[in-house]
mmCIF file with all atom_site columns, C-alpha atoms and ligand atoms in Angstrom:
data_model
loop_
_atom_site.group_PDB
_atom_site.id
_atom_site.type_symbol
_atom_site.label_atom_id
_atom_site.label_alt_id
_atom_site.label_comp_id
_atom_site.label_asym_id
_atom_site.label_entity_id
_atom_site.label_seq_id
_atom_site.pdbx_PDB_ins_code
_atom_site.Cartn_x
_atom_site.Cartn_y
_atom_site.Cartn_z
_atom_site.occupancy
_atom_site.B_iso_or_equiv
_atom_site.pdbx_formal_charge
_atom_site.auth_seq_id
_atom_site.auth_comp_id
_atom_site.auth_asym_id
_atom_site.auth_atom_id
_atom_site.pdbx_PDB_model_num
ATOM   1   C CA  . MET A 1 1   ? 200.491 14.298 -157.611 1.00 0.00 ? 109 MET A CA  1
ATOM   2   C CA  . LYS A 1 2   ? 203.748 13.457 -155.862 1.00 0.00 ? 110 LYS A CA  1
ATOM   3   C CA  . ASN A 1 3   ? 205.843 10.493 -156.926 1.00 0.00 ? 111 ASN A CA  1
ATOM   4   C CA  . LYS A 1 4   ? 205.818 7.569  -154.538 1.00 0.00 ? 112 LYS A CA  1
ATOM   5   C CA  . GLY A 1 5   ? 209.573 7.066  -154.790 1.00 0.00 ? 113 GLY A CA  1
ATOM   6   C CA  . ILE A 1 6   ? 212.436 9.368  -153.897 1.00 0.00 ? 114 ILE A CA  1
ATOM   7   C CA  . LEU A 1 7   ? 214.658 10.987 -156.487 1.00 0.00 ? 115 LEU A CA  1
ATOM   8   C CA  . ILE A 1 8   ? 218.237 11.360 -155.227 1.00 0.00 ? 116 ILE A CA  1
ATOM   9   C CA  . VAL A 1 9   ? 220.581 13.394 -157.378 1.00 0.00 ? 117 VAL A CA  1
ATOM   10  C CA  . ILE A 1 10  ? 224.261 12.918 -156.595 1.00 0.00 ? 118 ILE A CA  1
ATOM   11  C CA  . SER A 1 11  ? 226.479 15.399 -158.308 1.00 0.00 ? 119 SER A CA  1
ATOM   12  C CA  . GLY A 1 12  ? 229.637 17.387 -157.812 1.00 0.00 ? 120 GLY A CA  1
ATOM   13  C CA  . PRO A 1 13  ? 232.744 18.269 -159.754 1.00 0.00 ? 121 PRO A CA  1
ATOM   14  C CA  . SER A 1 14  ? 234.697 15.806 -161.823 1.00 0.00 ? 122 SER A CA  1
ATOM   15  C CA  . GLY A 1 15  ? 237.072 13.981 -159.462 1.00 0.00 ? 123 GLY A CA  1
ATOM   16  C CA  . ALA A 1 16  ? 234.814 14.258 -156.397 1.00 0.00 ? 124 ALA A CA  1
ATOM   17  C CA  . GLY A 1 17  ? 234.319 10.504 -156.592 1.00 0.00 ? 125 GLY A CA  1
ATOM   18  C CA  . LYS A 1 18  ? 230.652 10.292 -157.656 1.00 0.00 ? 126 LYS A CA  1
ATOM   19  C CA  . GLY A 1 19  ? 231.169 7.036  -159.529 1.00 0.00 ? 127 GLY A CA  1
ATOM   20  C CA  . THR A 1 20  ? 232.936 5.245  -156.669 1.00 0.00 ? 128 THR A CA  1
ATOM   21  C CA  . VAL A 1 21  ? 230.444 6.432  -154.062 1.00 0.00 ? 129 VAL A CA  1
ATOM   22  C CA  . CYS A 1 22  ? 227.454 5.449  -156.217 1.00 0.00 ? 130 CYS A CA  1
ATOM   23  C CA  . LYS A 1 23  ? 228.918 2.029  -156.937 1.00 0.00 ? 131 LYS A CA  1
ATOM   24  C CA  . GLN A 1 24  ? 229.283 1.239  -153.246 1.00 0.00 ? 132 GLN A CA  1
ATOM   25  C CA  . LEU A 1 25  ? 225.881 2.738  -152.484 1.00 0.00 ? 133 LEU A CA  1
ATOM   26  C CA  . LEU A 1 26  ? 224.358 0.340  -154.998 1.00 0.00 ? 134 LEU A CA  1
ATOM   27  C CA  . ASP A 1 27  ? 226.344 -2.625 -153.675 1.00 0.00 ? 135 ASP A CA  1
ATOM   28  C CA  . ASN A 1 28  ? 224.971 -1.961 -150.169 1.00 0.00 ? 136 ASN A CA  1
ATOM   29  C CA  . ASN A 1 29  ? 221.364 -1.127 -151.035 1.00 0.00 ? 137 ASN A CA  1
ATOM   30  C CA  . THR A 1 30  ? 218.486 -1.938 -153.362 1.00 0.00 ? 138 THR A CA  1
ATOM   31  C CA  . TYR A 1 31  ? 218.345 1.549  -154.820 1.00 0.00 ? 139 TYR A CA  1
ATOM   32  C CA  . TRP A 1 32  ? 217.900 1.920  -158.573 1.00 0.00 ? 140 TRP A CA  1
ATOM   33  C CA  . LEU A 1 33  ? 220.633 3.776  -160.489 1.00 0.00 ? 141 LEU A CA  1
ATOM   34  C CA  . SER A 1 34  ? 219.726 5.436  -163.757 1.00 0.00 ? 142 SER A CA  1
ATOM   35  C CA  . VAL A 1 35  ? 222.053 4.519  -166.646 1.00 0.00 ? 143 VAL A CA  1
ATOM   36  C CA  . SER A 1 36  ? 222.775 7.598  -168.752 1.00 0.00 ? 144 SER A CA  1
ATOM   37  C CA  . ALA A 1 37  ? 223.208 7.869  -172.498 1.00 0.00 ? 145 ALA A CA  1
ATOM   38  C CA  . THR A 1 38  ? 226.387 9.418  -173.865 1.00 0.00 ? 146 THR A CA  1
ATOM   39  C CA  . THR A 1 39  ? 228.092 10.168 -177.151 1.00 0.00 ? 147 THR A CA  1
ATOM   40  C CA  . ARG A 1 40  ? 231.569 9.641  -175.721 1.00 0.00 ? 148 ARG A CA  1
ATOM   41  C CA  . THR A 1 41  ? 233.492 6.493  -176.614 1.00 0.00 ? 149 THR A CA  1
ATOM   42  C CA  . SER A 1 42  ? 233.577 3.733  -174.050 1.00 0.00 ? 150 SER A CA  1
ATOM   43  C CA  . ARG A 1 43  ? 236.601 3.351  -171.770 1.00 0.00 ? 151 ARG A CA  1
ATOM   44  C CA  . THR A 1 44  ? 238.227 0.019  -171.020 1.00 0.00 ? 152 THR A CA  1
ATOM   45  C CA  . GLY A 1 45  ? 235.990 -2.068 -168.815 1.00 0.00 ? 153 GLY A CA  1
ATOM   46  C CA  . GLU A 1 46  ? 232.829 -0.065 -169.480 1.00 0.00 ? 154 GLU A CA  1
ATOM   47  C CA  . GLU A 1 47  ? 229.773 -2.046 -170.566 1.00 0.00 ? 155 GLU A CA  1
ATOM   48  C CA  . GLU A 1 48  ? 226.926 -1.019 -172.851 1.00 0.00 ? 156 GLU A CA  1
ATOM   49  C CA  . GLY A 1 49  ? 223.721 -0.617 -170.847 1.00 0.00 ? 157 GLY A CA  1
ATOM   50  C CA  . LYS A 1 50  ? 225.542 -0.904 -167.531 1.00 0.00 ? 158 LYS A CA  1
ATOM   51  C CA  . SER A 1 51  ? 228.025 1.963  -167.513 1.00 0.00 ? 159 SER A CA  1
ATOM   52  C CA  . TYR A 1 52  ? 226.258 3.984  -170.186 1.00 0.00 ? 160 TYR A CA  1
ATOM   53  C CA  . TYR A 1 53  ? 224.173 3.600  -173.335 1.00 0.00 ? 161 TYR A CA  1
ATOM   54  C CA  . PHE A 1 54  ? 226.756 4.580  -175.946 1.00 0.00 ? 162 PHE A CA  1
ATOM   55  C CA  . LEU A 1 55  ? 225.028 6.464  -178.770 1.00 0.00 ? 163 LEU A CA  1
ATOM   56  C CA  . THR A 1 56  ? 226.137 8.247  -181.926 1.00 0.00 ? 164 THR A CA  1
ATOM   57  C CA  . LYS A 1 57  ? 225.577 12.013 -182.062 1.00 0.00 ? 165 LYS A CA  1
ATOM   58  C CA  . GLU A 1 58  ? 222.701 11.411 -184.515 1.00 0.00 ? 166 GLU A CA  1
ATOM   59  C CA  . GLU A 1 59  ? 221.022 8.894  -182.219 1.00 0.00 ? 167 GLU A CA  1
ATOM   60  C CA  . PHE A 1 60  ? 221.448 11.257 -179.270 1.00 0.00 ? 168 PHE A CA  1
ATOM   61  C CA  . ASN A 1 61  ? 219.944 14.183 -181.218 1.00 0.00 ? 169 ASN A CA  1
ATOM   62  C CA  . THR A 1 62  ? 216.946 12.092 -182.256 1.00 0.00 ? 170 THR A CA  1
ATOM   63  C CA  . LYS A 1 63  ? 216.295 11.277 -178.609 1.00 0.00 ? 171 LYS A CA  1
ATOM   64  C CA  . ILE A 1 64  ? 216.515 14.980 -177.722 1.00 0.00 ? 172 ILE A CA  1
ATOM   65  C CA  . GLU A 1 65  ? 213.944 15.765 -180.427 1.00 0.00 ? 173 GLU A CA  1
ATOM   66  C CA  . GLN A 1 66  ? 211.642 13.029 -179.162 1.00 0.00 ? 174 GLN A CA  1
ATOM   67  C CA  . GLY A 1 67  ? 211.833 14.425 -175.621 1.00 0.00 ? 175 GLY A CA  1
ATOM   68  C CA  . ASP A 1 68  ? 213.322 11.170 -174.340 1.00 0.00 ? 176 ASP A CA  1
ATOM   69  C CA  . PHE A 1 69  ? 215.677 12.861 -171.860 1.00 0.00 ? 177 PHE A CA  1
ATOM   70  C CA  . LEU A 1 70  ? 214.795 14.181 -168.434 1.00 0.00 ? 178 LEU A CA  1
ATOM   71  C CA  . GLU A 1 71  ? 217.861 16.373 -168.835 1.00 0.00 ? 179 GLU A CA  1
ATOM   72  C CA  . TYR A 1 72  ? 220.924 16.422 -171.043 1.00 0.00 ? 180 TYR A CA  1
ATOM   73  C CA  . ALA A 1 73  ? 224.134 18.401 -171.029 1.00 0.00 ? 181 ALA A CA  1
ATOM   74  C CA  . GLU A 1 74  ? 227.341 18.780 -172.938 1.00 0.00 ? 182 GLU A CA  1
ATOM   75  C CA  . ASN A 1 75  ? 230.394 17.863 -170.959 1.00 0.00 ? 183 ASN A CA  1
ATOM   76  C CA  . TYR A 1 76  ? 233.911 18.262 -172.324 1.00 0.00 ? 184 TYR A CA  1
ATOM   77  C CA  . GLY A 1 77  ? 232.709 17.918 -175.933 1.00 0.00 ? 185 GLY A CA  1
ATOM   78  C CA  . ASN A 1 78  ? 230.437 14.923 -175.345 1.00 0.00 ? 186 ASN A CA  1
ATOM   79  C CA  . MET A 1 79  ? 226.708 14.731 -174.732 1.00 0.00 ? 187 MET A CA  1
ATOM   80  C CA  . TYR A 1 80  ? 225.240 13.043 -171.647 1.00 0.00 ? 188 TYR A CA  1
ATOM   81  C CA  . GLY A 1 81  ? 221.547 12.515 -170.916 1.00 0.00 ? 189 GLY A CA  1
ATOM   82  C CA  . THR A 1 82  ? 219.223 10.847 -168.422 1.00 0.00 ? 190 THR A CA  1
ATOM   83  C CA  . PRO A 1 83  ? 216.562 8.643  -170.076 1.00 0.00 ? 191 PRO A CA  1
ATOM   84  C CA  . ARG A 1 84  ? 213.200 9.916  -168.848 1.00 0.00 ? 192 ARG A CA  1
ATOM   85  C CA  . SER A 1 85  ? 210.812 6.946  -169.065 1.00 0.00 ? 193 SER A CA  1
ATOM   86  C CA  . LYS A 1 86  ? 212.722 4.479  -166.850 1.00 0.00 ? 194 LYS A CA  1
ATOM   87  C CA  . VAL A 1 87  ? 213.224 7.102  -164.126 1.00 0.00 ? 195 VAL A CA  1
ATOM   88  C CA  . MET A 1 88  ? 209.499 7.914  -164.080 1.00 0.00 ? 196 MET A CA  1
ATOM   89  C CA  . GLU A 1 89  ? 208.580 4.233  -164.037 1.00 0.00 ? 197 GLU A CA  1
ATOM   90  C CA  . LYS A 1 90  ? 210.854 3.484  -161.048 1.00 0.00 ? 198 LYS A CA  1
ATOM   91  C CA  . LEU A 1 91  ? 209.611 6.537  -159.131 1.00 0.00 ? 199 LEU A CA  1
ATOM   92  C CA  . ASP A 1 92  ? 206.015 5.432  -159.725 1.00 0.00 ? 200 ASP A CA  1
ATOM   93  C CA  . GLU A 1 93  ? 206.934 2.018  -158.319 1.00 0.00 ? 201 GLU A CA  1
ATOM   94  C CA  . GLY A 1 94  ? 208.080 3.787  -155.129 1.00 0.00 ? 202 GLY A CA  1
ATOM   95  C CA  . GLN A 1 95  ? 211.796 3.114  -155.537 1.00 0.00 ? 203 GLN A CA  1
ATOM   96  C CA  . VAL A 1 96  ? 214.777 5.162  -154.430 1.00 0.00 ? 204 VAL A CA  1
ATOM   97  C CA  . VAL A 1 97  ? 216.099 6.415  -157.776 1.00 0.00 ? 205 VAL A CA  1
ATOM   98  C CA  . ILE A 1 98  ? 219.703 7.628  -157.967 1.00 0.00 ? 206 ILE A CA  1
ATOM   99  C CA  . LEU A 1 99  ? 220.960 9.970  -160.680 1.00 0.00 ? 207 LEU A CA  1
ATOM   100 C CA  . GLU A 1 100 ? 224.715 10.399 -160.860 1.00 0.00 ? 208 GLU A CA  1
ATOM   101 C CA  . ILE A 1 101 ? 225.047 13.442 -163.069 1.00 0.00 ? 209 ILE A CA  1
ATOM   102 C CA  . ASP A 1 102 ? 226.990 16.666 -163.435 1.00 0.00 ? 210 ASP A CA  1
ATOM   103 C CA  . ILE A 1 103 ? 226.013 20.007 -161.952 1.00 0.00 ? 211 ILE A CA  1
ATOM   104 C CA  . GLN A 1 104 ? 224.385 21.448 -165.096 1.00 0.00 ? 212 GLN A CA  1
ATOM   105 C CA  . GLY A 1 105 ? 222.176 18.356 -165.307 1.00 0.00 ? 213 GLY A CA  1
ATOM   106 C CA  . ALA A 1 106 ? 221.302 18.487 -161.605 1.00 0.00 ? 214 ALA A CA  1
ATOM   107 C CA  . LEU A 1 107 ? 220.136 22.103 -161.909 1.00 0.00 ? 215 LEU A CA  1
ATOM   108 C CA  . LYS A 1 108 ? 217.914 21.166 -164.857 1.00 0.00 ? 216 LYS A CA  1
ATOM   109 C CA  . VAL A 1 109 ? 216.425 18.225 -162.957 1.00 0.00 ? 217 VAL A CA  1
ATOM   110 C CA  . LYS A 1 110 ? 215.671 20.568 -160.043 1.00 0.00 ? 218 LYS A CA  1
ATOM   111 C CA  . GLU A 1 111 ? 213.381 22.606 -162.304 1.00 0.00 ? 219 GLU A CA  1
ATOM   112 C CA  . SER A 1 112 ? 211.127 19.600 -162.937 1.00 0.00 ? 220 SER A CA  1
ATOM   113 C CA  . PHE A 1 113 ? 211.689 17.833 -159.586 1.00 0.00 ? 221 PHE A CA  1
ATOM   114 C CA  . PRO A 1 114 ? 211.901 20.532 -156.899 1.00 0.00 ? 222 PRO A CA  1
ATOM   115 C CA  . ASP A 1 115 ? 211.120 17.796 -154.314 1.00 0.00 ? 223 ASP A CA  1
ATOM   116 C CA  . GLY A 1 116 ? 214.133 15.735 -155.349 1.00 0.00 ? 224 GLY A CA  1
ATOM   117 C CA  . ILE A 1 117 ? 217.026 15.422 -152.919 1.00 0.00 ? 225 ILE A CA  1
ATOM   118 C CA  . PHE A 1 118 ? 220.142 17.089 -154.248 1.00 0.00 ? 226 PHE A CA  1
ATOM   119 C CA  . ILE A 1 119 ? 223.439 15.948 -152.757 1.00 0.00 ? 227 ILE A CA  1
ATOM   120 C CA  . PHE A 1 120 ? 226.685 17.733 -153.579 1.00 0.00 ? 228 PHE A CA  1
ATOM   121 C CA  . LEU A 1 121 ? 229.727 15.510 -153.277 1.00 0.00 ? 229 LEU A CA  1
ATOM   122 C CA  . LEU A 1 122 ? 232.916 17.372 -152.364 1.00 0.00 ? 230 LEU A CA  1
ATOM   123 C CA  . PRO A 1 123 ? 236.526 16.251 -152.464 1.00 0.00 ? 231 PRO A CA  1
ATOM   124 C CA  . PRO A 1 124 ? 238.353 16.586 -149.107 1.00 0.00 ? 232 PRO A CA  1
ATOM   125 C CA  . SER A 1 125 ? 240.491 19.401 -150.596 1.00 0.00 ? 233 SER A CA  1
ATOM   126 C CA  . MET A 1 126 ? 241.233 21.021 -153.954 1.00 0.00 ? 234 MET A CA  1
ATOM   127 C CA  . GLU A 1 127 ? 244.717 19.492 -153.790 1.00 0.00 ? 235 GLU A CA  1
ATOM   128 C CA  . GLU A 1 128 ? 243.182 16.035 -153.476 1.00 0.00 ? 236 GLU A CA  1
ATOM   129 C CA  . LEU A 1 129 ? 240.791 16.808 -156.340 1.00 0.00 ? 237 LEU A CA  1
ATOM   130 C CA  . LYS A 1 130 ? 243.789 17.686 -158.509 1.00 0.00 ? 238 LYS A CA  1
ATOM   131 C CA  . HIS A 1 131 ? 245.455 14.368 -157.637 1.00 0.00 ? 239 HIS A CA  1
ATOM   132 C CA  . ARG A 1 132 ? 242.318 12.429 -158.462 1.00 0.00 ? 240 ARG A CA  1
ATOM   133 C CA  . ILE A 1 133 ? 241.879 14.135 -161.828 1.00 0.00 ? 241 ILE A CA  1
ATOM   134 C CA  . ILE A 1 134 ? 245.577 13.640 -162.686 1.00 0.00 ? 242 ILE A CA  1
ATOM   135 C CA  . ASN A 1 135 ? 245.385 9.965  -161.750 1.00 0.00 ? 243 ASN A CA  1
ATOM   136 C CA  . ARG A 1 136 ? 242.706 9.344  -164.352 1.00 0.00 ? 244 ARG A CA  1
ATOM   137 C CA  . ALA A 1 137 ? 244.724 7.739  -167.090 1.00 0.00 ? 245 ALA A CA  1
ATOM   138 C CA  . SER A 1 138 ? 242.126 8.598  -169.729 1.00 0.00 ? 246 SER A CA  1
ATOM   139 C CA  . GLU A 1 139 ? 242.736 12.372 -169.570 1.00 0.00 ? 247 GLU A CA  1
ATOM   140 C CA  . THR A 1 140 ? 245.043 14.416 -171.809 1.00 0.00 ? 248 THR A CA  1
ATOM   141 C CA  . PRO A 1 141 ? 246.959 17.353 -170.181 1.00 0.00 ? 249 PRO A CA  1
ATOM   142 C CA  . GLU A 1 142 ? 244.497 19.829 -171.798 1.00 0.00 ? 250 GLU A CA  1
ATOM   143 C CA  . SER A 1 143 ? 241.425 18.006 -170.581 1.00 0.00 ? 251 SER A CA  1
ATOM   144 C CA  . LEU A 1 144 ? 242.949 17.731 -167.094 1.00 0.00 ? 252 LEU A CA  1
ATOM   145 C CA  . MET A 1 145 ? 243.291 21.501 -166.958 1.00 0.00 ? 253 MET A CA  1
ATOM   146 C CA  . THR A 1 146 ? 239.752 22.043 -168.280 1.00 0.00 ? 254 THR A CA  1
ATOM   147 C CA  . ARG A 1 147 ? 238.299 19.641 -165.720 1.00 0.00 ? 255 ARG A CA  1
ATOM   148 C CA  . PHE A 1 148 ? 240.225 21.239 -162.883 1.00 0.00 ? 256 PHE A CA  1
ATOM   149 C CA  . LYS A 1 149 ? 239.200 24.788 -163.838 1.00 0.00 ? 257 LYS A CA  1
ATOM   150 C CA  . SER A 1 150 ? 235.545 23.872 -164.182 1.00 0.00 ? 258 SER A CA  1
ATOM   151 C CA  . ALA A 1 151 ? 235.632 22.055 -160.836 1.00 0.00 ? 259 ALA A CA  1
ATOM   152 C CA  . TYR A 1 152 ? 236.673 25.344 -159.222 1.00 0.00 ? 260 TYR A CA  1
ATOM   153 C CA  . LYS A 1 153 ? 233.737 27.184 -160.826 1.00 0.00 ? 261 LYS A CA  1
ATOM   154 C CA  . GLU A 1 154 ? 231.234 24.431 -160.145 1.00 0.00 ? 262 GLU A CA  1
ATOM   155 C CA  . ILE A 1 155 ? 231.774 24.419 -156.406 1.00 0.00 ? 263 ILE A CA  1
ATOM   156 C CA  . ASN A 1 156 ? 229.984 27.790 -156.327 1.00 0.00 ? 264 ASN A CA  1
ATOM   157 C CA  . TYR A 1 157 ? 226.699 26.011 -157.119 1.00 0.00 ? 265 TYR A CA  1
ATOM   158 C CA  . ILE A 1 158 ? 226.698 24.147 -153.823 1.00 0.00 ? 266 ILE A CA  1
ATOM   159 C CA  . SER A 1 159 ? 224.083 26.513 -152.351 1.00 0.00 ? 267 SER A CA  1
ATOM   160 C CA  . LYS A 1 160 ? 221.492 25.125 -154.793 1.00 0.00 ? 268 LYS A CA  1
ATOM   161 C CA  . TYR A 1 161 ? 221.759 21.710 -153.129 1.00 0.00 ? 269 TYR A CA  1
ATOM   162 C CA  . ASN A 1 162 ? 220.088 20.254 -150.041 1.00 0.00 ? 270 ASN A CA  1
ATOM   163 C CA  . TYR A 1 163 ? 223.082 18.370 -148.669 1.00 0.00 ? 271 TYR A CA  1
ATOM   164 C CA  . ALA A 1 164 ? 226.882 18.470 -148.920 1.00 0.00 ? 272 ALA A CA  1
ATOM   165 C CA  . VAL A 1 165 ? 228.906 15.305 -148.378 1.00 0.00 ? 273 VAL A CA  1
ATOM   166 C CA  . ILE A 1 166 ? 232.692 15.358 -148.176 1.00 0.00 ? 274 ILE A CA  1
ATOM   167 C CA  . ASN A 1 167 ? 234.158 12.303 -149.845 1.00 0.00 ? 275 ASN A CA  1
ATOM   168 C CA  . ASP A 1 168 ? 237.174 11.821 -147.563 1.00 0.00 ? 276 ASP A CA  1
ATOM   169 C CA  . THR A 1 169 ? 236.768 8.064  -147.436 1.00 0.00 ? 277 THR A CA  1
ATOM   170 C CA  . VAL A 1 170 ? 234.311 6.177  -149.600 1.00 0.00 ? 278 VAL A CA  1
ATOM   171 C CA  . ASP A 1 171 ? 232.864 4.320  -146.594 1.00 0.00 ? 279 ASP A CA  1
ATOM   172 C CA  . SER A 1 172 ? 232.073 7.488  -144.668 1.00 0.00 ? 280 SER A CA  1
ATOM   173 C CA  . ALA A 1 173 ? 230.671 9.280  -147.720 1.00 0.00 ? 281 ALA A CA  1
ATOM   174 C CA  . VAL A 1 174 ? 228.418 6.300  -148.504 1.00 0.00 ? 282 VAL A CA  1
ATOM   175 C CA  . ALA A 1 175 ? 227.293 6.103  -144.860 1.00 0.00 ? 283 ALA A CA  1
ATOM   176 C CA  . LYS A 1 176 ? 226.352 9.796  -144.962 1.00 0.00 ? 284 LYS A CA  1
ATOM   177 C CA  . VAL A 1 177 ? 224.352 9.398  -148.186 1.00 0.00 ? 285 VAL A CA  1
ATOM   178 C CA  . GLU A 1 178 ? 222.568 6.372  -146.696 1.00 0.00 ? 286 GLU A CA  1
ATOM   179 C CA  . SER A 1 179 ? 221.710 8.415  -143.597 1.00 0.00 ? 287 SER A CA  1
ATOM   180 C CA  . ILE A 1 180 ? 220.308 11.205 -145.757 1.00 0.00 ? 288 ILE A CA  1
ATOM   181 C CA  . ILE A 1 181 ? 218.107 8.718  -147.625 1.00 0.00 ? 289 ILE A CA  1
ATOM   182 C CA  . THR A 1 182 ? 216.939 7.133  -144.350 1.00 0.00 ? 290 THR A CA  1
ATOM   183 C CA  . ALA A 1 183 ? 216.082 10.547 -142.924 1.00 0.00 ? 291 ALA A CA  1
ATOM   184 C CA  . GLU A 1 184 ? 214.241 11.574 -146.094 1.00 0.00 ? 292 GLU A CA  1
ATOM   185 C CA  . ASN A 1 185 ? 212.221 8.346  -145.936 1.00 0.00 ? 293 ASN A CA  1
ATOM   186 C CA  . CYS A 1 186 ? 211.115 9.282  -142.395 1.00 0.00 ? 294 CYS A CA  1
ATOM   187 C CA  . ARG A 1 187 ? 209.916 12.783 -143.253 1.00 0.00 ? 295 ARG A CA  1
ATOM   188 C CA  . VAL A 1 188 ? 206.373 13.358 -142.077 1.00 0.00 ? 296 VAL A CA  1
ATOM   189 C CA  . ASP A 1 189 ? 205.163 14.357 -145.534 1.00 0.00 ? 297 ASP A CA  1
ATOM   190 C CA  . ARG A 1 190 ? 206.408 11.065 -146.988 1.00 0.00 ? 298 ARG A CA  1
ATOM   191 C CA  . MET A 1 191 ? 205.280 8.987  -143.996 1.00 0.00 ? 299 MET A CA  1
ATOM   192 C CA  . LYS A 1 192 ? 201.889 10.640 -144.076 1.00 0.00 ? 300 LYS A CA  1
ATOM   193 C CA  . GLU A 1 193 ? 201.204 9.273  -147.526 1.00 0.00 ? 301 GLU A CA  1
ATOM   194 C CA  . LYS A 1 194 ? 202.291 5.785  -146.467 1.00 0.00 ? 302 LYS A CA  1
ATOM   195 C CA  . ILE A 1 195 ? 200.217 5.928  -143.283 1.00 0.00 ? 303 ILE A CA  1
ATOM   196 C CA  . LEU A 1 196 ? 197.209 7.234  -145.163 1.00 0.00 ? 304 LEU A CA  1
ATOM   197 C CA  . ASP A 1 197 ? 197.641 4.365  -147.593 1.00 0.00 ? 305 ASP A CA  1
ATOM   198 C CA  . SER A 1 198 ? 197.722 1.806  -144.809 1.00 0.00 ? 306 SER A CA  1
ATOM   199 C CA  . LYS A 1 199 ? 194.849 3.529  -142.935 1.00 0.00 ? 307 LYS A CA  1
ATOM   200 C CA  . GLU A 1 200 ? 196.182 2.597  -139.521 1.00 0.00 ? 308 GLU A CA  1
ATOM   201 C CA  . GLY A 1 201 ? 193.755 3.745  -136.805 1.00 0.00 ? 309 GLY A CA  1
ATOM   202 C CA  . LEU A 1 202 ? 195.013 6.334  -134.358 1.00 0.00 ? 310 LEU A CA  1
ATOM   203 C CA  . ILE A 1 203 ? 198.234 7.339  -136.092 1.00 0.00 ? 311 ILE A CA  1
ATOM   204 C CA  . HIS A 1 204 ? 196.303 7.700  -139.295 1.00 0.00 ? 312 HIS A CA  1
ATOM   205 C CA  . GLU A 1 205 ? 193.712 9.933  -137.657 1.00 0.00 ? 313 GLU A CA  1
ATOM   206 C CA  . GLN A 1 206 ? 196.261 12.066 -135.811 1.00 0.00 ? 314 GLN A CA  1
ATOM   207 C CA  . LEU A 1 207 ? 198.223 12.801 -138.947 1.00 0.00 ? 315 LEU A CA  1
ATOM   208 C CA  . TYR A 1 208 ? 195.109 13.238 -140.977 1.00 0.00 ? 316 TYR A CA  1
ATOM   209 C CA  . ASP A 1 209 ? 193.585 15.889 -138.681 1.00 0.00 ? 317 ASP A CA  1
HETATM 210 P P1  . 5GP B 2 .   ? 232.551 10.594 -167.589 1.00 0.00 ? 174 5GP B P1  1
HETATM 211 O O1  . 5GP B 2 .   ? 232.822 10.871 -169.025 1.00 0.00 ? 174 5GP B O1  1
HETATM 212 O O2  . 5GP B 2 .   ? 233.777 10.801 -166.729 1.00 0.00 ? 174 5GP B O2  1
HETATM 213 O O3  . 5GP B 2 .   ? 231.903 9.240  -167.373 1.00 0.00 ? 174 5GP B O3  1
HETATM 214 O O4  . 5GP B 2 .   ? 231.463 11.649 -167.079 1.00 0.00 ? 174 5GP B O4  1
HETATM 215 C C1  . 5GP B 2 .   ? 231.697 13.024 -167.231 1.00 0.00 ? 174 5GP B C1  1
HETATM 216 C C2  . 5GP B 2 .   ? 230.660 13.788 -166.428 1.00 0.00 ? 174 5GP B C2  1
HETATM 217 O O5  . 5GP B 2 .   ? 229.341 13.596 -166.978 1.00 0.00 ? 174 5GP B O5  1
HETATM 218 C C3  . 5GP B 2 .   ? 230.570 13.345 -164.972 1.00 0.00 ? 174 5GP B C3  1
HETATM 219 O O6  . 5GP B 2 .   ? 230.535 14.517 -164.161 1.00 0.00 ? 174 5GP B O6  1
HETATM 220 C C4  . 5GP B 2 .   ? 229.253 12.592 -164.907 1.00 0.00 ? 174 5GP B C4  1
HETATM 221 O O7  . 5GP B 2 .   ? 228.656 12.660 -163.621 1.00 0.00 ? 174 5GP B O7  1
HETATM 222 C C5  . 5GP B 2 .   ? 228.439 13.369 -165.918 1.00 0.00 ? 174 5GP B C5  1
HETATM 223 N N1  . 5GP B 2 .   ? 227.276 12.634 -166.390 1.00 0.00 ? 174 5GP B N1  1
HETATM 224 C C6  . 5GP B 2 .   ? 227.129 11.303 -166.538 1.00 0.00 ? 174 5GP B C6  1
HETATM 225 N N2  . 5GP B 2 .   ? 225.895 11.008 -166.967 1.00 0.00 ? 174 5GP B N2  1
HETATM 226 C C7  . 5GP B 2 .   ? 225.228 12.179 -167.077 1.00 0.00 ? 174 5GP B C7  1
HETATM 227 C C8  . 5GP B 2 .   ? 223.889 12.535 -167.463 1.00 0.00 ? 174 5GP B C8  1
HETATM 228 O O8  . 5GP B 2 .   ? 223.040 11.724 -167.793 1.00 0.00 ? 174 5GP B O8  1
HETATM 229 N N3  . 5GP B 2 .   ? 223.602 13.861 -167.467 1.00 0.00 ? 174 5GP B N3  1
HETATM 230 C C9  . 5GP B 2 .   ? 224.497 14.817 -167.104 1.00 0.00 ? 174 5GP B C9  1
HETATM 231 N N4  . 5GP B 2 .   ? 224.085 16.081 -167.115 1.00 0.00 ? 174 5GP B N4  1
HETATM 232 N N5  . 5GP B 2 .   ? 225.752 14.522 -166.734 1.00 0.00 ? 174 5GP B N5  1
HETATM 233 C C10 . 5GP B 2 .   ? 226.110 13.216 -166.722 1.00 0.00 ? 174 5GP B C10 1
#
């Protein structure tokens, strides 16, 4: 049985601008964004339950054992995971559910949600990616290098995704993601279920036959 909602996974290398794009996407639309759990310490301005659920390593491990995560991955020494139950609940309600996660996590989600929509967010150039990573005040020189090297490797996974969006300006990247979601909502297989639900005469019969 297919979920009524649409699962949209937005991922890409560190510095591609996933956070900024998702924030504006959520400001413009009534999509539901999954809040991840992490073992990393909170940065200035981050709020518990809004930016992340900040957990200890022990708490995180207990949740792994209980099967509470849809996927989890280690990222630069910290654990990150997507809480399963909320995502399933929102999909059952028919909502557009957004996951903003890294590439390892996206590939794991694809195993259980092959019908999800996987969007790879790209920086306009590797030079720009480097600037963006360097401009993050929270990074040490070592972690900058690690993030930059893994970004290079991660771009190879783009072929596993359905869509690629270049984040040259936030407005245009957000507009492209919105267009993808609109198009996905109009797909015959999704519309068919809605039309069958509403049992509307001719259109219903034509699609049904
Ligand atoms: P940051 O520490 O900068 O907030 O996030 C580091 C990386 O972890 C980013 O690429 C972010 O997208 C990713 N991330 C955040 N939440 C999750 C999650 O639930 N699962 C996975 N696999 N990655 C996540």
